[in-house]
Amino acid sequence: MLFRRQTRNEDRKTPLSTGAETIELELDDELLRVMVRRHPQARRLTLRVRATSRDVTLTAPPHVALSFARAFVERHREWVRVRLVRLPEAVPFVDGAVIPLRGEPHRIVHRPDARGTVWIEPGRGMPTLCVAGEAPHIARRVQDFLKKEARRDLAAAVRHYTGALRVEVGRLTLRDTASRWGSCSARGDLSFSWRLILAPAFVLDYLAAHEVAHRLEMNHGVRFWRLVEQVCPNRKEAEAWLRRHGSELHRYGEG
C-alpha cells in the first residue's frame, strides 16, 4: 500500500514528531493502534500488516504530517481489516495446544506434579509434549525446549555441510526474525530463526545448506545455487514449503 510524496503546504508545516507515534483506527468496534515508523529514506507511505507480530505499521517519510498519515490509514481501513482477518489464528504455548515439532503435530500437556522441564511422550494419535512445573511457566519452558532442539538440529546440519563444502564457520546464534530464516556474516557467523524446528526436518536442513554455501559465494548467483543443489538436492521442495507455510510458523507462541 503506497502513497506518493506529499506536497501540500499545510502538511509541510506540521511534520510528524520525532517521538514514538501511533494512529488509532476503529475496526469492528475495537481500537487498533497503528505504529508510525519514520524512515529518513522513505519517499512514500507504506502500510504493512505483519503476520509475525500480528500488528500494523505505517512507514512514513520524515516530512509527512501526522494528519495526512492518519487520513491515509483511514482511507485504507478495509484493506487493513481484510488482511488482519486473513491472518492465521495465534496458537499460544498453553496446556492443550497443538504445535508442530519437526513438522509433526504435538499436543502440549501440563504435568504440574512431575519432575523435570519438558519431554516428549508417545500419545494416542499424536505425540505429547509434556511440561512440568507451574502453569505460568509453560510458555517459557516450551519455547526454551524448542530453541534447544533447534540449536541441536542446526548445529548437526551445519557440521554436515561444512564438511561437504570444506569450509569453516563462526558462531551459531538463534533469533526470532520476521524477514529472514537465516543469514551468514562476512566473518562466517551463522544466524537462524529458532522457528525452523517447527518445520519439517528437510526445511531446516536446506536452510543450513543455504547459509553454509555463503561461505564460498556471498551472493545468490548461478554458482551459489549450483553449490546448494550439489549438497542439498531437495532445495526447491524446501523453498516451496516455506513459500506456502513459512508465515504460519509465526503463529505459535509469542513473537
PDB file of N, CA, C and O in Angstrom, residues 83-110:
ATOM      1  N   ARG A  83      -6.840  -7.966   5.736  1.00  0.00           N
ATOM      2  CA  ARG A  83      -5.572  -8.660   5.959  1.00  0.00           C
ATOM      3  C   ARG A  83      -5.430  -9.175   7.384  1.00  0.00           C
ATOM      4  O   ARG A  83      -4.821 -10.218   7.609  1.00  0.00           O
ATOM      5  N   LEU A  84      -5.991  -8.467   8.333  1.00  0.00           N
ATOM      6  CA  LEU A  84      -5.972  -8.974   9.707  1.00  0.00           C
ATOM      7  C   LEU A  84      -6.848 -10.215   9.837  1.00  0.00           C
ATOM      8  O   LEU A  84      -6.490 -11.168  10.525  1.00  0.00           O
ATOM      9  N   VAL A  85      -7.991 -10.214   9.170  1.00  0.00           N
ATOM     10  CA  VAL A  85      -8.886 -11.364   9.212  1.00  0.00           C
ATOM     11  C   VAL A  85      -8.220 -12.582   8.583  1.00  0.00           C
ATOM     12  O   VAL A  85      -8.419 -13.720   9.022  1.00  0.00           O
ATOM     13  N   ARG A  86      -7.412 -12.349   7.570  1.00  0.00           N
ATOM     14  CA  ARG A  86      -6.765 -13.461   6.865  1.00  0.00           C
ATOM     15  C   ARG A  86      -5.611 -14.081   7.654  1.00  0.00           C
ATOM     16  O   ARG A  86      -5.147 -15.170   7.303  1.00  0.00           O
ATOM     17  N   LEU A  87      -5.141 -13.396   8.681  1.00  0.00           N
ATOM     18  CA  LEU A  87      -4.031 -13.950   9.454  1.00  0.00           C
ATOM     19  C   LEU A  87      -4.462 -15.240  10.135  1.00  0.00           C
ATOM     20  O   LEU A  87      -5.567 -15.339  10.668  1.00  0.00           O
ATOM     21  N   PRO A  88      -3.596 -16.261  10.137  1.00  0.00           N
ATOM     22  CA  PRO A  88      -3.952 -17.491  10.853  1.00  0.00           C
ATOM     23  C   PRO A  88      -4.076 -17.224  12.344  1.00  0.00           C
ATOM     24  O   PRO A  88      -3.388 -16.367  12.897  1.00  0.00           O
ATOM     25  N   GLU A  89      -4.961 -17.977  12.977  1.00  0.00           N
ATOM     26  CA  GLU A  89      -5.203 -17.789  14.413  1.00  0.00           C
ATOM     27  C   GLU A  89      -3.942 -18.096  15.216  1.00  0.00           C
ATOM     28  O   GLU A  89      -3.236 -19.070  14.954  1.00  0.00           O
ATOM     29  N   ALA A  90      -3.653 -17.247  16.189  1.00  0.00           N
ATOM     30  CA  ALA A  90      -2.470 -17.449  17.025  1.00  0.00           C
ATOM     31  C   ALA A  90      -2.662 -18.678  17.910  1.00  0.00           C
ATOM     32  O   ALA A  90      -3.765 -18.970  18.382  1.00  0.00           O
ATOM     33  N   VAL A  91      -1.571 -19.400  18.133  1.00  0.00           N
ATOM     34  CA  VAL A  91      -1.594 -20.586  18.979  1.00  0.00           C
ATOM     35  C   VAL A  91      -0.570 -20.400  20.098  1.00  0.00           C
ATOM     36  O   VAL A  91       0.626 -20.630  19.906  1.00  0.00           O
ATOM     37  N   PRO A  92      -0.993 -19.956  21.273  1.00  0.00           N
ATOM     38  CA  PRO A  92      -0.048 -19.773  22.376  1.00  0.00           C
ATOM     39  C   PRO A  92       0.408 -21.112  22.930  1.00  0.00           C
ATOM     40  O   PRO A  92      -0.250 -22.142  22.744  1.00  0.00           O
ATOM     41  N   PHE A  93       1.538 -21.095  23.602  1.00  0.00           N
ATOM     42  CA  PHE A  93       2.067 -22.304  24.229  1.00  0.00           C
ATOM     43  C   PHE A  93       1.357 -22.508  25.569  1.00  0.00           C
ATOM     44  O   PHE A  93       1.828 -22.058  26.623  1.00  0.00           O
ATOM     45  N   VAL A  94       0.220 -23.177  25.526  1.00  0.00           N
ATOM     46  CA  VAL A  94      -0.576 -23.430  26.728  1.00  0.00           C
ATOM     47  C   VAL A  94      -1.000 -24.892  26.744  1.00  0.00           C
ATOM     48  O   VAL A  94      -0.901 -25.607  25.740  1.00  0.00           O
ATOM     49  N   ASP A  95      -1.470 -25.340  27.889  1.00  0.00           N
ATOM     50  CA  ASP A  95      -1.945 -26.715  28.041  1.00  0.00           C
ATOM     51  C   ASP A  95      -3.044 -27.000  27.022  1.00  0.00           C
ATOM     52  O   ASP A  95      -4.005 -26.251  26.890  1.00  0.00           O
ATOM     53  N   GLY A  96      -2.889 -28.089  26.278  1.00  0.00           N
ATOM     54  CA  GLY A  96      -3.891 -28.492  25.298  1.00  0.00           C
ATOM     55  C   GLY A  96      -3.626 -28.011  23.885  1.00  0.00           C
ATOM     56  O   GLY A  96      -4.243 -28.512  22.939  1.00  0.00           O
ATOM     57  N   ALA A  97      -2.727 -27.043  23.708  1.00  0.00           N
ATOM     58  CA  ALA A  97      -2.437 -26.526  22.379  1.00  0.00           C
ATOM     59  C   ALA A  97      -1.691 -27.565  21.550  1.00  0.00           C
ATOM     60  O   ALA A  97      -0.918 -28.364  22.076  1.00  0.00           O
ATOM     61  N   VAL A  98      -1.936 -27.550  20.247  1.00  0.00           N
ATOM     62  CA  VAL A  98      -1.243 -28.450  19.325  1.00  0.00           C
ATOM     63  C   VAL A  98      -0.273 -27.620  18.491  1.00  0.00           C
ATOM     64  O   VAL A  98      -0.669 -26.660  17.840  1.00  0.00           O
ATOM     65  N   ILE A  99       0.993 -27.997  18.541  1.00  0.00           N
ATOM     66  CA  ILE A  99       2.025 -27.274  17.809  1.00  0.00           C
ATOM     67  C   ILE A  99       2.865 -28.265  17.009  1.00  0.00           C
ATOM     68  O   ILE A  99       2.963 -29.440  17.371  1.00  0.00           O
ATOM     69  N   PRO A 100       3.479 -27.826  15.899  1.00  0.00           N
ATOM     70  CA  PRO A 100       4.334 -28.732  15.137  1.00  0.00           C
ATOM     71  C   PRO A 100       5.743 -28.774  15.720  1.00  0.00           C
ATOM     72  O   PRO A 100       6.263 -27.778  16.213  1.00  0.00           O
ATOM     73  N   LEU A 101       6.334 -29.937  15.665  1.00  0.00           N
ATOM     74  CA  LEU A 101       7.739 -30.114  16.030  1.00  0.00           C
ATOM     75  C   LEU A 101       8.349 -30.973  14.932  1.00  0.00           C
ATOM     76  O   LEU A 101       7.922 -32.111  14.728  1.00  0.00           O
ATOM     77  N   ARG A 102       9.296 -30.378  14.204  1.00  0.00           N
ATOM     78  CA  ARG A 102       9.864 -31.019  13.004  1.00  0.00           C
ATOM     79  C   ARG A 102       8.751 -31.413  12.032  1.00  0.00           C
ATOM     80  O   ARG A 102       8.820 -32.449  11.368  1.00  0.00           O
ATOM     81  N   GLY A 103       7.727 -30.575  11.978  1.00  0.00           N
ATOM     82  CA  GLY A 103       6.643 -30.782  11.035  1.00  0.00           C
ATOM     83  C   GLY A 103       5.536 -31.707  11.497  1.00  0.00           C
ATOM     84  O   GLY A 103       4.516 -31.831  10.820  1.00  0.00           O
ATOM     85  N   GLU A 104       5.696 -32.340  12.663  1.00  0.00           N
ATOM     86  CA  GLU A 104       4.700 -33.281  13.171  1.00  0.00           C
ATOM     87  C   GLU A 104       3.927 -32.670  14.337  1.00  0.00           C
ATOM     88  O   GLU A 104       4.536 -32.111  15.256  1.00  0.00           O
ATOM     89  N   PRO A 105       2.596 -32.784  14.345  1.00  0.00           N
ATOM     90  CA  PRO A 105       1.793 -32.207  15.434  1.00  0.00           C
ATOM     91  C   PRO A 105       2.111 -32.858  16.777  1.00  0.00           C
ATOM     92  O   PRO A 105       2.219 -34.077  16.881  1.00  0.00           O
ATOM     93  N   HIS A 106       2.242 -32.019  17.802  1.00  0.00           N
ATOM     94  CA  HIS A 106       2.435 -32.472  19.179  1.00  0.00           C
ATOM     95  C   HIS A 106       1.459 -31.687  20.066  1.00  0.00           C
ATOM     96  O   HIS A 106       1.290 -30.474  19.873  1.00  0.00           O
ATOM     97  N   ARG A 107       0.862 -32.382  21.019  1.00  0.00           N
ATOM     98  CA  ARG A 107      -0.053 -31.705  21.947  1.00  0.00           C
ATOM     99  C   ARG A 107       0.673 -31.371  23.250  1.00  0.00           C
ATOM    100  O   ARG A 107       1.318 -32.233  23.846  1.00  0.00           O
ATOM    101  N   ILE A 108       0.562 -30.106  23.670  1.00  0.00           N
ATOM    102  CA  ILE A 108       1.155 -29.687  24.938  1.00  0.00           C
ATOM    103  C   ILE A 108       0.268 -30.169  26.086  1.00  0.00           C
ATOM    104  O   ILE A 108      -0.938 -29.911  26.102  1.00  0.00           O
ATOM    105  N   VAL A 109       0.872 -30.895  27.024  1.00  0.00           N
ATOM    106  CA  VAL A 109       0.136 -31.401  28.188  1.00  0.00           C
ATOM    107  C   VAL A 109       0.882 -30.983  29.452  1.00  0.00           C
ATOM    108  O   VAL A 109       2.068 -31.279  29.617  1.00  0.00           O
ATOM    109  N   HIS A 110       0.167 -30.297  30.327  1.00  0.00           N
ATOM    110  CA  HIS A 110       0.767 -29.824  31.580  1.00  0.00           C
ATOM    111  C   HIS A 110       0.797 -30.953  32.598  1.00  0.00           C
ATOM    112  O   HIS A 110      -0.220 -31.585  32.892  1.00  0.00           O
TER     113      HIS A 110
END
